[in-house]
PDB file of C-alpha atoms and ligand atoms in Angstrom:
ATOM      1  CA  MET A   1      90.849 127.611  90.073  1.00 51.00           C
ATOM      2  CA  SER A   2      87.919 126.948  92.541  1.00 60.00           C
ATOM      3  CA  ALA A   3      88.724 125.741  96.020  1.00 68.00           C
ATOM      4  CA  PRO A   4      88.062 122.127  96.744  1.00 74.00           C
ATOM      5  CA  LYS A   5      85.122 121.370  98.936  1.00 87.00           C
ATOM      6  CA  TYR A   6      86.583 120.960 102.310  1.00 95.00           C
ATOM      7  CA  PRO A   7      85.485 118.448 105.009  1.00 97.00           C
ATOM      8  CA  GLU A   8      83.311 119.600 107.883  1.00 98.00           C
ATOM      9  CA  PHE A   9      85.686 118.590 110.685  1.00 98.00           C
ATOM     10  CA  ILE A  10      89.312 117.959 111.425  1.00 98.00           C
ATOM     11  CA  TRP A  11      91.263 116.495 114.419  1.00 98.00           C
ATOM     12  CA  HIS A  12      93.468 119.237 115.725  1.00 98.00           C
ATOM     13  CA  ASN A  13      95.729 118.934 118.800  1.00 98.00           C
ATOM     14  CA  GLY A  14      93.517 116.465 120.602  1.00 98.00           C
ATOM     15  CA  GLU A  15      90.081 117.236 119.566  1.00 98.00           C
ATOM     16  CA  ILE A  16      87.684 117.319 116.632  1.00 98.00           C
ATOM     17  CA  VAL A  17      86.998 120.876 115.588  1.00 98.00           C
ATOM     18  CA  PRO A  18      85.239 122.611 112.625  1.00 98.00           C
ATOM     19  CA  TRP A  19      87.591 122.665 109.579  1.00 98.00           C
ATOM     20  CA  ALA A  20      88.091 126.446 109.671  1.00 97.00           C
ATOM     21  CA  GLN A  21      89.283 126.396 113.279  1.00 98.00           C
ATOM     22  CA  ALA A  22      92.451 124.368 112.591  1.00 98.00           C
ATOM     23  CA  THR A  23      94.836 127.280 112.085  1.00 97.00           C
ATOM     24  CA  THR A  24      98.399 128.047 113.038  1.00 97.00           C
ATOM     25  CA  HIS A  25     100.479 131.235 113.306  1.00 98.00           C
ATOM     26  CA  VAL A  26     102.462 132.469 110.172  1.00 98.00           C
ATOM     27  CA  MET A  27     105.584 132.321 112.349  1.00 98.00           C
ATOM     28  CA  ALA A  28     105.194 128.553 113.011  1.00 98.00           C
ATOM     29  CA  HIS A  29     108.665 126.984 112.511  1.00 98.00           C
ATOM     30  CA  ALA A  30     107.514 124.409 110.003  1.00 98.00           C
ATOM     31  CA  LEU A  31     106.208 127.050 107.610  1.00 98.00           C
ATOM     32  CA  HIS A  32     109.640 128.644 107.384  1.00 98.00           C
ATOM     33  CA  TYR A  33     111.879 125.517 107.586  1.00 98.00           C
ATOM     34  CA  GLY A  34     109.831 122.611 106.415  1.00 98.00           C
ATOM     35  CA  SER A  35     109.973 121.003 109.864  1.00 98.00           C
ATOM     36  CA  SER A  36     106.964 118.720 109.632  1.00 98.00           C
ATOM     37  CA  VAL A  37     106.431 115.016 109.357  1.00 99.00           C
ATOM     38  CA  PHE A  38     103.343 113.518 107.897  1.00 99.00           C
ATOM     39  CA  GLU A  39     101.572 110.511 106.506  1.00 98.00           C
ATOM     40  CA  GLY A  40      99.094 109.682 103.768  1.00 98.00           C
ATOM     41  CA  ILE A  41      96.809 106.775 104.569  1.00 98.00           C
ATOM     42  CA  ARG A  42      93.716 105.479 102.708  1.00 98.00           C
ATOM     43  CA  SER A  43      90.597 103.858 103.982  1.00 98.00           C
ATOM     44  CA  TYR A  44      88.397 101.718 101.815  1.00 97.00           C
ATOM     45  CA  ASP A  45      84.872 100.338 102.009  1.00 96.00           C
ATOM     46  CA  THR A  46      85.214  96.611 102.438  1.00 97.00           C
ATOM     47  CA  PRO A  47      82.588  93.861 102.834  1.00 97.00           C
ATOM     48  CA  ASN A  48      83.192  94.039 106.579  1.00 97.00           C
ATOM     49  CA  GLY A  49      82.735  97.949 106.704  1.00 97.00           C
ATOM     50  CA  PRO A  50      85.196 100.712 106.240  1.00 97.00           C
ATOM     51  CA  ALA A  51      88.830  99.822 106.954  1.00 98.00           C
ATOM     52  CA  ILE A  52      92.084 101.822 107.141  1.00 98.00           C
ATOM     53  CA  PHE A  53      94.845 100.196 105.211  1.00 98.00           C
ATOM     54  CA  ARG A  54      97.965  99.523 107.380  1.00 99.00           C
ATOM     55  CA  LEU A  55      97.078 102.358 109.824  1.00 98.00           C
ATOM     56  CA  THR A  56      99.389 101.220 112.456  1.00 98.00           C
ATOM     57  CA  ASP A  57     102.329 100.792 110.090  1.00 98.00           C
ATOM     58  CA  HIS A  58     101.771 104.210 108.730  1.00 98.00           C
ATOM     59  CA  LEU A  59     101.705 105.811 112.190  1.00 99.00           C
ATOM     60  CA  GLU A  60     104.775 103.961 113.235  1.00 98.00           C
ATOM     61  CA  ARG A  61     106.528 105.472 110.147  1.00 98.00           C
ATOM     62  CA  LEU A  62     105.317 108.851 111.312  1.00 98.00           C
ATOM     63  CA  PHE A  63     107.005 108.381 114.665  1.00 98.00           C
ATOM     64  CA  LEU A  64     110.177 107.229 113.022  1.00 98.00           C
ATOM     65  CA  SER A  65     110.194 110.296 110.683  1.00 98.00           C
ATOM     66  CA  ALA A  66     109.799 112.409 113.815  1.00 98.00           C
ATOM     67  CA  LYS A  67     112.608 110.592 115.548  1.00 98.00           C
ATOM     68  CA  ILE A  68     115.000 111.332 112.599  1.00 98.00           C
ATOM     69  CA  HIS A  69     114.097 115.086 112.876  1.00 98.00           C
ATOM     70  CA  ASP A  70     113.935 115.327 116.695  1.00 98.00           C
ATOM     71  CA  ILE A  71     110.262 116.390 116.587  1.00 98.00           C
ATOM     72  CA  SER A  72     108.792 115.388 119.901  1.00 98.00           C
ATOM     73  CA  MET A  73     105.378 113.702 119.651  1.00 98.00           C
ATOM     74  CA  PRO A  74     102.777 114.826 122.216  1.00 98.00           C
ATOM     75  CA  PHE A  75     100.408 111.875 121.412  1.00 98.00           C
ATOM     76  CA  ASP A  76     101.127 108.146 121.211  1.00 98.00           C
ATOM     77  CA  VAL A  77     100.255 105.846 118.314  1.00 98.00           C
ATOM     78  CA  ASP A  78      97.069 104.488 119.878  1.00 98.00           C
ATOM     79  CA  THR A  79      95.677 108.042 120.344  1.00 98.00           C
ATOM     80  CA  LEU A  80      96.526 108.994 116.834  1.00 98.00           C
ATOM     81  CA  ALA A  81      94.947 105.813 115.480  1.00 98.00           C
ATOM     82  CA  GLU A  82      91.722 106.531 117.268  1.00 98.00           C
ATOM     83  CA  ALA A  83      91.939 110.125 116.052  1.00 98.00           C
ATOM     84  CA  CYS A  84      92.218 108.867 112.420  1.00 98.00           C
ATOM     85  CA  ARG A  85      89.037 106.871 112.990  1.00 98.00           C
ATOM     86  CA  GLN A  86      87.272 109.818 114.503  1.00 98.00           C
ATOM     87  CA  ALA A  87      88.291 112.066 111.553  1.00 98.00           C
ATOM     88  CA  LEU A  88      86.663 109.620 109.077  1.00 98.00           C
ATOM     89  CA  ARG A  89      83.609 108.937 111.169  1.00 98.00           C
ATOM     90  CA  ARG A  90      82.839 112.597 111.922  1.00 98.00           C
ATOM     91  CA  ASN A  91      83.032 113.521 108.272  1.00 97.00           C
ATOM     92  CA  GLY A  92      80.855 110.535 107.377  1.00 96.00           C
ATOM     93  CA  LEU A  93      83.657 108.967 105.217  1.00 96.00           C
ATOM     94  CA  GLY A  94      84.046 105.254 104.453  1.00 93.00           C
ATOM     95  CA  ARG A  95      86.412 105.528 101.479  1.00 94.00           C
ATOM     96  CA  GLY A  96      88.843 108.424 102.260  1.00 96.00           C
ATOM     97  CA  TYR A  97      92.340 109.778 102.579  1.00 98.00           C
ATOM     98  CA  LEU A  98      93.904 110.548 105.832  1.00 98.00           C
ATOM     99  CA  ARG A  99      96.646 113.094 106.367  1.00 98.00           C
ATOM    100  CA  PRO A 100      98.113 113.125 109.878  1.00 99.00           C
ATOM    101  CA  ILE A 101     100.757 115.891 110.214  1.00 99.00           C
ATOM    102  CA  ALA A 102     103.006 116.790 113.126  1.00 99.00           C
ATOM    103  CA  PHE A 103     104.955 120.010 113.023  1.00 98.00           C
ATOM    104  CA  ARG A 104     107.140 122.424 114.985  1.00 98.00           C
ATOM    105  CA  GLY A 105     104.721 125.196 115.724  1.00 98.00           C
ATOM    106  CA  LEU A 106     105.106 128.688 117.102  1.00 98.00           C
ATOM    107  CA  GLY A 107     108.063 128.956 119.470  1.00 97.00           C
ATOM    108  CA  GLY A 108     111.504 130.254 118.847  1.00 96.00           C
ATOM    109  CA  PHE A 109     112.581 131.671 115.475  1.00 97.00           C
ATOM    110  CA  GLY A 110     116.012 130.105 115.094  1.00 97.00           C
ATOM    111  CA  LEU A 111     116.650 126.925 113.106  1.00 97.00           C
ATOM    112  CA  SER A 112     117.389 124.861 116.188  1.00 97.00           C
ATOM    113  CA  ALA A 113     114.702 126.569 118.342  1.00 96.00           C
ATOM    114  CA  ASP A 114     112.575 124.419 120.640  1.00 93.00           C
ATOM    115  CA  CYS A 115     109.026 124.704 119.514  1.00 97.00           C
ATOM    116  CA  PRO A 116     105.848 122.882 120.642  1.00 98.00           C
ATOM    117  CA  THR A 117     104.681 120.229 118.237  1.00 98.00           C
ATOM    118  CA  ALA A 118     101.242 120.575 116.764  1.00 98.00           C
ATOM    119  CA  VAL A 119      99.407 117.607 115.438  1.00 98.00           C
ATOM    120  CA  SER A 120      96.499 117.498 113.031  1.00 98.00           C
ATOM    121  CA  ILE A 121      94.694 114.848 111.055  1.00 98.00           C
ATOM    122  CA  ALA A 122      92.573 115.741 108.126  1.00 98.00           C
ATOM    123  CA  ALA A 123      90.353 113.258 106.295  1.00 98.00           C
ATOM    124  CA  TRP A 124      88.756 113.690 102.844  1.00 97.00           C
ATOM    125  CA  ASP A 125      87.382 111.812  99.937  1.00 95.00           C
ATOM    126  CA  MET A 126      89.901 111.022  97.255  1.00 90.00           C
ATOM    127  CA  GLY A 127      89.648 109.075  94.000  1.00 81.00           C
ATOM    128  CA  ALA A 128      92.549 108.137  91.757  1.00 78.00           C
ATOM    129  CA  TYR A 129      95.458 110.504  92.532  1.00 81.00           C
ATOM    130  CA  LEU A 130      96.937 110.786  89.049  1.00 79.00           C
ATOM    131  CA  GLY A 131      93.507 111.263  87.341  1.00 81.00           C
ATOM    132  CA  ALA A 132      90.458 109.467  86.346  1.00 80.00           C
ATOM    133  CA  GLY A 133      90.966 106.319  84.308  1.00 92.00           C
ATOM    134  CA  VAL A 134      94.745 106.036  84.942  1.00 93.00           C
ATOM    135  CA  LEU A 135      94.469 102.817  86.859  1.00 95.00           C
ATOM    136  CA  GLU A 136      93.179 101.124  83.692  1.00 95.00           C
ATOM    137  CA  GLN A 137      94.916 103.027  81.006  1.00 96.00           C
ATOM    138  CA  GLY A 138      98.287 104.037  82.628  1.00 97.00           C
ATOM    139  CA  ILE A 139     100.046 107.379  82.505  1.00 97.00           C
ATOM    140  CA  ASP A 140     102.808 108.873  80.387  1.00 98.00           C
ATOM    141  CA  ALA A 141     105.823 109.609  82.559  1.00 98.00           C
ATOM    142  CA  CYS A 142     109.063 111.460  82.002  1.00 98.00           C
ATOM    143  CA  VAL A 143     112.448 111.341  83.643  1.00 98.00           C
ATOM    144  CA  SER A 144     112.925 114.505  85.641  1.00 98.00           C
ATOM    145  CA  SER A 145     115.696 116.984  85.125  1.00 98.00           C
ATOM    146  CA  TRP A 146     115.738 117.120  88.932  1.00 98.00           C
ATOM    147  CA  GLN A 147     117.659 114.476  90.963  1.00 98.00           C
ATOM    148  CA  ARG A 148     116.732 113.238  94.381  1.00 98.00           C
ATOM    149  CA  MET A 149     118.666 114.308  97.383  1.00 97.00           C
ATOM    150  CA  ALA A 150     122.168 112.837  97.851  1.00 97.00           C
ATOM    151  CA  PRO A 151     122.788 110.378 100.683  1.00 94.00           C
ATOM    152  CA  ASN A 152     123.634 112.203 103.975  1.00 96.00           C
ATOM    153  CA  THR A 153     121.950 115.430 102.909  1.00 97.00           C
ATOM    154  CA  ILE A 154     118.142 115.348 103.484  1.00 97.00           C
ATOM    155  CA  PRO A 155     117.101 111.865 104.605  1.00 98.00           C
ATOM    156  CA  THR A 156     114.561 110.399 102.139  1.00 98.00           C
ATOM    157  CA  GLY A 157     113.640 107.666 104.595  1.00 97.00           C
ATOM    158  CA  ALA A 158     111.707 110.364 106.614  1.00 98.00           C
ATOM    159  CA  LYS A 159     108.460 111.517 105.285  1.00 98.00           C
ATOM    160  CA  ALA A 160     109.038 115.098 106.115  1.00 98.00           C
ATOM    161  CA  GLY A 161     107.516 118.303 104.675  1.00 98.00           C
ATOM    162  CA  GLY A 162     110.874 119.690 103.524  1.00 98.00           C
ATOM    163  CA  ASN A 163     111.557 116.665 101.332  1.00 98.00           C
ATOM    164  CA  TYR A 164     108.515 117.593  99.211  1.00 98.00           C
ATOM    165  CA  LEU A 165     110.230 120.573  97.639  1.00 98.00           C
ATOM    166  CA  SER A 166     112.079 117.895  95.658  1.00 98.00           C
ATOM    167  CA  GLY A 167     108.712 116.139  94.861  1.00 98.00           C
ATOM    168  CA  GLN A 168     107.058 119.476  93.799  1.00 98.00           C
ATOM    169  CA  LEU A 169     109.894 120.332  91.337  1.00 98.00           C
ATOM    170  CA  ILE A 170     109.660 116.899  89.809  1.00 98.00           C
ATOM    171  CA  ALA A 171     105.805 116.787  89.694  1.00 98.00           C
ATOM    172  CA  ARG A 172     105.387 120.398  88.494  1.00 98.00           C
ATOM    173  CA  GLU A 173     107.976 119.920  85.726  1.00 98.00           C
ATOM    174  CA  ALA A 174     106.318 116.836  84.537  1.00 98.00           C
ATOM    175  CA  ARG A 175     102.956 118.551  84.431  1.00 98.00           C
ATOM    176  CA  ARG A 176     104.279 121.651  82.690  1.00 98.00           C
ATOM    177  CA  LEU A 177     105.758 119.403  79.974  1.00 98.00           C
ATOM    178  CA  GLY A 178     102.402 117.456  79.575  1.00 98.00           C
ATOM    179  CA  PHE A 179     103.386 114.353  81.424  1.00 98.00           C
ATOM    180  CA  GLY A 180     101.281 112.455  84.083  1.00 97.00           C
ATOM    181  CA  GLU A 181     104.183 112.124  86.559  1.00 98.00           C
ATOM    182  CA  GLY A 182     107.972 112.528  86.869  1.00 98.00           C
ATOM    183  CA  ILE A 183     110.473 109.818  87.676  1.00 98.00           C
ATOM    184  CA  ALA A 184     113.666 110.940  89.515  1.00 98.00           C
ATOM    185  CA  LEU A 185     117.171 109.628  89.306  1.00 98.00           C
ATOM    186  CA  ALA A 186     119.209 109.518  92.454  1.00 98.00           C
ATOM    187  CA  SER A 187     122.504 111.465  92.784  1.00 98.00           C
ATOM    188  CA  THR A 188     124.284 108.297  91.630  1.00 98.00           C
ATOM    189  CA  GLY A 189     122.575 108.633  88.185  1.00 98.00           C
ATOM    190  CA  LEU A 190     120.612 105.437  88.894  1.00 98.00           C
ATOM    191  CA  LEU A 191     116.781 105.235  89.256  1.00 98.00           C
ATOM    192  CA  SER A 192     115.219 106.479  92.392  1.00 98.00           C
ATOM    193  CA  GLU A 193     111.360 106.835  92.411  1.00 98.00           C
ATOM    194  CA  GLY A 194     108.457 108.965  91.274  1.00 98.00           C
ATOM    195  CA  ALA A 195     107.577 112.484  92.760  1.00 98.00           C
ATOM    196  CA  GLY A 196     105.400 110.675  95.321  1.00 98.00           C
ATOM    197  CA  GLU A 197     105.534 107.042  94.334  1.00 98.00           C
ATOM    198  CA  ASN A 198     107.826 104.023  94.339  1.00 98.00           C
ATOM    199  CA  LEU A 199     108.767 102.300  91.132  1.00 98.00           C
ATOM    200  CA  PHE A 200     108.383  98.741  89.808  1.00 98.00           C
ATOM    201  CA  LEU A 201     109.882  97.375  86.571  1.00 98.00           C
ATOM    202  CA  VAL A 202     108.957  93.986  85.218  1.00 98.00           C
ATOM    203  CA  PHE A 203     111.409  91.907  83.203  1.00 98.00           C
ATOM    204  CA  LYS A 204     110.312  88.450  81.954  1.00 98.00           C
ATOM    205  CA  GLY A 205     107.765  88.190  84.727  1.00 97.00           C
ATOM    206  CA  VAL A 206     110.101  89.226  87.518  1.00 98.00           C
ATOM    207  CA  LEU A 207     109.449  92.426  89.543  1.00 98.00           C
ATOM    208  CA  HIS A 208     112.409  94.658  90.033  1.00 98.00           C
ATOM    209  CA  THR A 209     112.302  97.629  92.379  1.00 98.00           C
ATOM    210  CA  THR A 210     114.851 100.215  93.530  1.00 98.00           C
ATOM    211  CA  PRO A 211     116.491  99.639  96.989  1.00 98.00           C
ATOM    212  CA  ALA A 212     116.126 101.794 100.131  1.00 95.00           C
ATOM    213  CA  SER A 213     119.662 103.153  99.359  1.00 96.00           C
ATOM    214  CA  ALA A 214     118.296 104.730  96.049  1.00 98.00           C
ATOM    215  CA  ALA A 215     117.012 107.876  97.887  1.00 98.00           C
ATOM    216  CA  ILE A 216     113.467 106.434  98.111  1.00 98.00           C
ATOM    217  CA  LEU A 217     110.793 106.659 100.816  1.00 98.00           C
ATOM    218  CA  ASN A 218     110.450 103.170 101.979  1.00 97.00           C
ATOM    219  CA  GLY A 219     106.785 102.874 100.785  1.00 98.00           C
ATOM    220  CA  ILE A 220     104.122 100.813 102.644  1.00 98.00           C
ATOM    221  CA  THR A 221     102.432 100.219  99.257  1.00 98.00           C
ATOM    222  CA  ARG A 222     105.777  99.050  97.911  1.00 98.00           C
ATOM    223  CA  HIS A 223     106.211  96.577 100.818  1.00 98.00           C
ATOM    224  CA  SER A 224     102.530  95.373 100.382  1.00 99.00           C
ATOM    225  CA  LEU A 225     103.016  94.690  96.796  1.00 98.00           C
ATOM    226  CA  MET A 226     106.329  92.834  97.322  1.00 98.00           C
ATOM    227  CA  THR A 227     104.560  90.713  99.930  1.00 98.00           C
ATOM    228  CA  LEU A 228     101.551  90.024  97.703  1.00 98.00           C
ATOM    229  CA  ALA A 229     103.780  89.191  94.763  1.00 98.00           C
ATOM    230  CA  ARG A 230     105.998  86.731  96.740  1.00 98.00           C
ATOM    231  CA  ASP A 231     102.932  85.121  98.261  1.00 98.00           C
ATOM    232  CA  ASN A 232     101.551  84.583  94.746  1.00 98.00           C
ATOM    233  CA  GLY A 233     104.706  83.082  93.265  1.00 98.00           C
ATOM    234  CA  ILE A 234     105.981  86.371  91.535  1.00 98.00           C
ATOM    235  CA  GLU A 235     109.624  86.835  92.127  1.00 98.00           C
ATOM    236  CA  VAL A 236     110.813  90.176  93.479  1.00 98.00           C
ATOM    237  CA  VAL A 237     114.276  91.700  93.285  1.00 98.00           C
ATOM    238  CA  GLU A 238     115.440  94.887  95.069  1.00 98.00           C
ATOM    239  CA  ARG A 239     118.307  96.208  93.066  1.00 98.00           C
ATOM    240  CA  ASP A 240     120.035  99.290  91.649  1.00 98.00           C
ATOM    241  CA  LEU A 241     118.554 100.030  88.188  1.00 98.00           C
ATOM    242  CA  PRO A 242     119.994 102.243  85.381  1.00 98.00           C
ATOM    243  CA  ARG A 243     117.719 104.731  83.664  1.00 98.00           C
ATOM    244  CA  GLU A 244     117.683 102.974  80.330  1.00 98.00           C
ATOM    245  CA  TYR A 245     115.901 100.056  81.941  1.00 98.00           C
ATOM    246  CA  LEU A 246     112.782 102.168  81.892  1.00 98.00           C
ATOM    247  CA  TYR A 247     112.927 101.852  78.126  1.00 98.00           C
ATOM    248  CA  LEU A 248     113.851  98.175  78.074  1.00 98.00           C
ATOM    249  CA  CYS A 249     111.424  96.693  80.606  1.00 98.00           C
ATOM    250  CA  ASP A 250     108.354  94.814  79.636  1.00 98.00           C
ATOM    251  CA  GLU A 251     106.102  96.597  82.193  1.00 98.00           C
ATOM    252  CA  LEU A 252     106.464  99.509  84.479  1.00 98.00           C
ATOM    253  CA  PHE A 253     104.243 100.899  87.296  1.00 98.00           C
ATOM    254  CA  MET A 254     104.352 103.275  90.177  1.00 98.00           C
ATOM    255  CA  CYS A 255     102.758 102.694  93.575  1.00 98.00           C
ATOM    256  CA  GLY A 256     101.874 104.615  96.675  1.00 98.00           C
ATOM    257  CA  THR A 257      99.003 105.308  99.041  1.00 98.00           C
ATOM    258  CA  ALA A 258      97.651 108.034  96.730  1.00 96.00           C
ATOM    259  CA  ALA A 259      98.704 106.529  93.415  1.00 96.00           C
ATOM    260  CA  GLU A 260      97.776 102.940  94.524  1.00 97.00           C
ATOM    261  CA  VAL A 261      98.939 100.826  91.535  1.00 97.00           C
ATOM    262  CA  THR A 262      99.282 102.994  88.485  1.00 97.00           C
ATOM    263  CA  PRO A 263     100.661 101.540  85.309  1.00 98.00           C
ATOM    264  CA  ILE A 264     103.091 103.636  83.149  1.00 98.00           C
ATOM    265  CA  ARG A 265     102.470 103.255  79.466  1.00 98.00           C
ATOM    266  CA  SER A 266     105.314 105.445  78.208  1.00 98.00           C
ATOM    267  CA  VAL A 267     108.437 107.105  79.357  1.00 98.00           C
ATOM    268  CA  ASP A 268     109.982 110.144  77.624  1.00 98.00           C
ATOM    269  CA  GLY A 269     107.636 109.424  74.726  1.00 98.00           C
ATOM    270  CA  LYS A 270     108.791 105.844  74.274  1.00 98.00           C
ATOM    271  CA  PRO A 271     106.219 103.122  74.860  1.00 98.00           C
ATOM    272  CA  VAL A 272     106.762 100.677  77.668  1.00 98.00           C
ATOM    273  CA  GLY A 273     106.405  97.164  76.360  1.00 96.00           C
ATOM    274  CA  THR A 274     103.223  96.988  74.251  1.00 95.00           C
ATOM    275  CA  GLY A 275     102.222 100.507  75.487  1.00 96.00           C
ATOM    276  CA  LYS A 276      99.356  98.908  77.471  1.00 96.00           C
ATOM    277  CA  PRO A 277      99.270  97.754  81.199  1.00 97.00           C
ATOM    278  CA  GLY A 278     100.837  94.283  81.201  1.00 97.00           C
ATOM    279  CA  PRO A 279      99.818  90.974  82.861  1.00 98.00           C
ATOM    280  CA  VAL A 280     102.025  91.292  85.931  1.00 98.00           C
ATOM    281  CA  THR A 281     100.854  94.906  86.594  1.00 98.00           C
ATOM    282  CA  GLN A 282      97.305  93.840  86.191  1.00 98.00           C
ATOM    283  CA  ARG A 283      97.725  90.803  88.510  1.00 98.00           C
ATOM    284  CA  LEU A 284      99.203  93.075  91.205  1.00 98.00           C
ATOM    285  CA  GLN A 285      96.343  95.561  90.876  1.00 98.00           C
ATOM    286  CA  GLU A 286      93.971  92.613  91.163  1.00 98.00           C
ATOM    287  CA  LEU A 287      95.717  91.272  94.255  1.00 98.00           C
ATOM    288  CA  PHE A 288      95.944  94.811  95.862  1.00 98.00           C
ATOM    289  CA  PHE A 289      92.334  96.014  95.176  1.00 97.00           C
ATOM    290  CA  GLY A 290      91.259  92.472  96.086  1.00 98.00           C
ATOM    291  CA  LEU A 291      92.196  93.254  99.661  1.00 98.00           C
ATOM    292  CA  PHE A 292      89.386  95.762  99.829  1.00 97.00           C
ATOM    293  CA  SER A 293      86.793  93.792  97.877  1.00 97.00           C
ATOM    294  CA  GLY A 294      87.509  90.582  99.899  1.00 97.00           C
ATOM    295  CA  LYS A 295      88.976  88.701  96.936  1.00 98.00           C
ATOM    296  CA  THR A 296      92.520  88.734  98.379  1.00 98.00           C
ATOM    297  CA  ALA A 297      92.785  87.320 101.923  1.00 98.00           C
ATOM    298  CA  ASP A 298      94.041  89.846 104.476  1.00 98.00           C
ATOM    299  CA  ARG A 299      96.681  87.468 105.800  1.00 98.00           C
ATOM    300  CA  TYR A 300      98.750  90.120 107.772  1.00 98.00           C
ATOM    301  CA  GLY A 301      95.879  92.106 109.438  1.00 98.00           C
ATOM    302  CA  TRP A 302      96.442  95.082 107.172  1.00 98.00           C
ATOM    303  CA  LEU A 303      92.805  96.198 107.273  1.00 98.00           C
ATOM    304  CA  GLU A 304      92.153  98.028 110.519  1.00 98.00           C
ATOM    305  CA  ALA A 305      88.369  98.714 110.980  1.00 98.00           C
ATOM    306  CA  VAL A 306      87.124 102.254 111.182  1.00 97.00           C
ATOM    307  CA  GLY A 307      84.546 101.066 113.746  1.00 92.00           C
TER     308      GLY A 307
HETATM  309  N1  LIG B   1     107.855 107.946  97.712  1.00 88.26           N
HETATM  310  C1  LIG B   1     107.434 109.125  98.068  1.00 88.26           C
HETATM  311  C2  LIG B   1     108.437 110.286  97.793  1.00 88.26           C
HETATM  312  C3  LIG B   1     106.140 109.340  98.545  1.00 88.26           C
HETATM  313  O1  LIG B   1     105.772 110.583  98.884  1.00 88.26           O
HETATM  314  C4  LIG B   1     105.253 108.291  98.757  1.00 88.26           C
HETATM  315  C5  LIG B   1     103.898 108.439  99.283  1.00 88.26           C
HETATM  316  N2  LIG B   1     103.927 108.429 100.636  1.00 88.26           N
HETATM  317  C6  LIG B   1     105.786 106.966  98.329  1.00 88.26           C
HETATM  318  C7  LIG B   1     107.027 106.857  97.875  1.00 88.26           C
HETATM  319  C8  LIG B   1     104.918 105.775  98.496  1.00 88.26           C
HETATM  320  O2  LIG B   1     104.820 105.485  99.930  1.00 88.26           O
HETATM  321  P1  LIG B   1     103.527 104.828 100.513  1.00 88.26           P
HETATM  322  O3  LIG B   1     103.288 103.537  99.806  1.00 88.26           O
HETATM  323  O4  LIG B   1     103.867 104.469 101.945  1.00 88.26           O
HETATM  324  O5  LIG B   1     102.445 105.745 100.547  1.00 88.26           O
END
């Protein structure tokens, strides 16, 4: 496999440096113990210039993830917001994906060792996360043989590096079996979410999504879609959902910063509804992508200019 084309610059511990200089020691705590917190944020070209979608909300979630794991943050939200803008600007990116990460670096070797926190922000160009054409056609998903973490084990409300061992098991199993993405159940046996996406089911025009207590990450795209739906007269219900509802619903889609709004056309080989993206899914795609084309009003100040 050839290496991706890397960006020229990256923001690293307070300054923009050439990509190759953003290195860390192999004995960094995070590499051994998963002690990092991170975000995935998209920027879009809009009629008013490039804008970052819900930048402040993403950075605030980063600080909350750090709070859960006692990772001290050496920079404040405003500094990291400006750093995100710089990372895009210096790489000449309008549409892009931002990856801020804060991690316990080189310090002590023990589990509870105090280690200095390193912070980096990468920015790169990214198209549809689950492949070309998936936003229009949808993906084939499967229910994973791996469950999400049980309550009071590893908190899924934090976006922490260690959590993504679970996501990797789910996503890699799905890919190995020929599916576009895997859907996980919670330890309760009820639906949780995708490897890196939240889940919405549509029954008779009403949106249903799994609650925060179903071992999900409280997604910012999920919140955005719930808000857009309610503002446009689509009812939204947060509720526990059993697995078989995946096979009974009229429409099904995943959402996340990377996945945006990706329809699911089949689960475990069974078609969802007609097997094609349905009207509610398409309406939400239209409302969501409309934010960036200017067709959907940005009522909540979600677009933050790159400048
Ligand atoms: N769940 C998981 C496990 C994720 O990794 C993501 C992506 N951050 C999401 C849900 C969706 O969250 P968001 O919409 O904030 O990107």
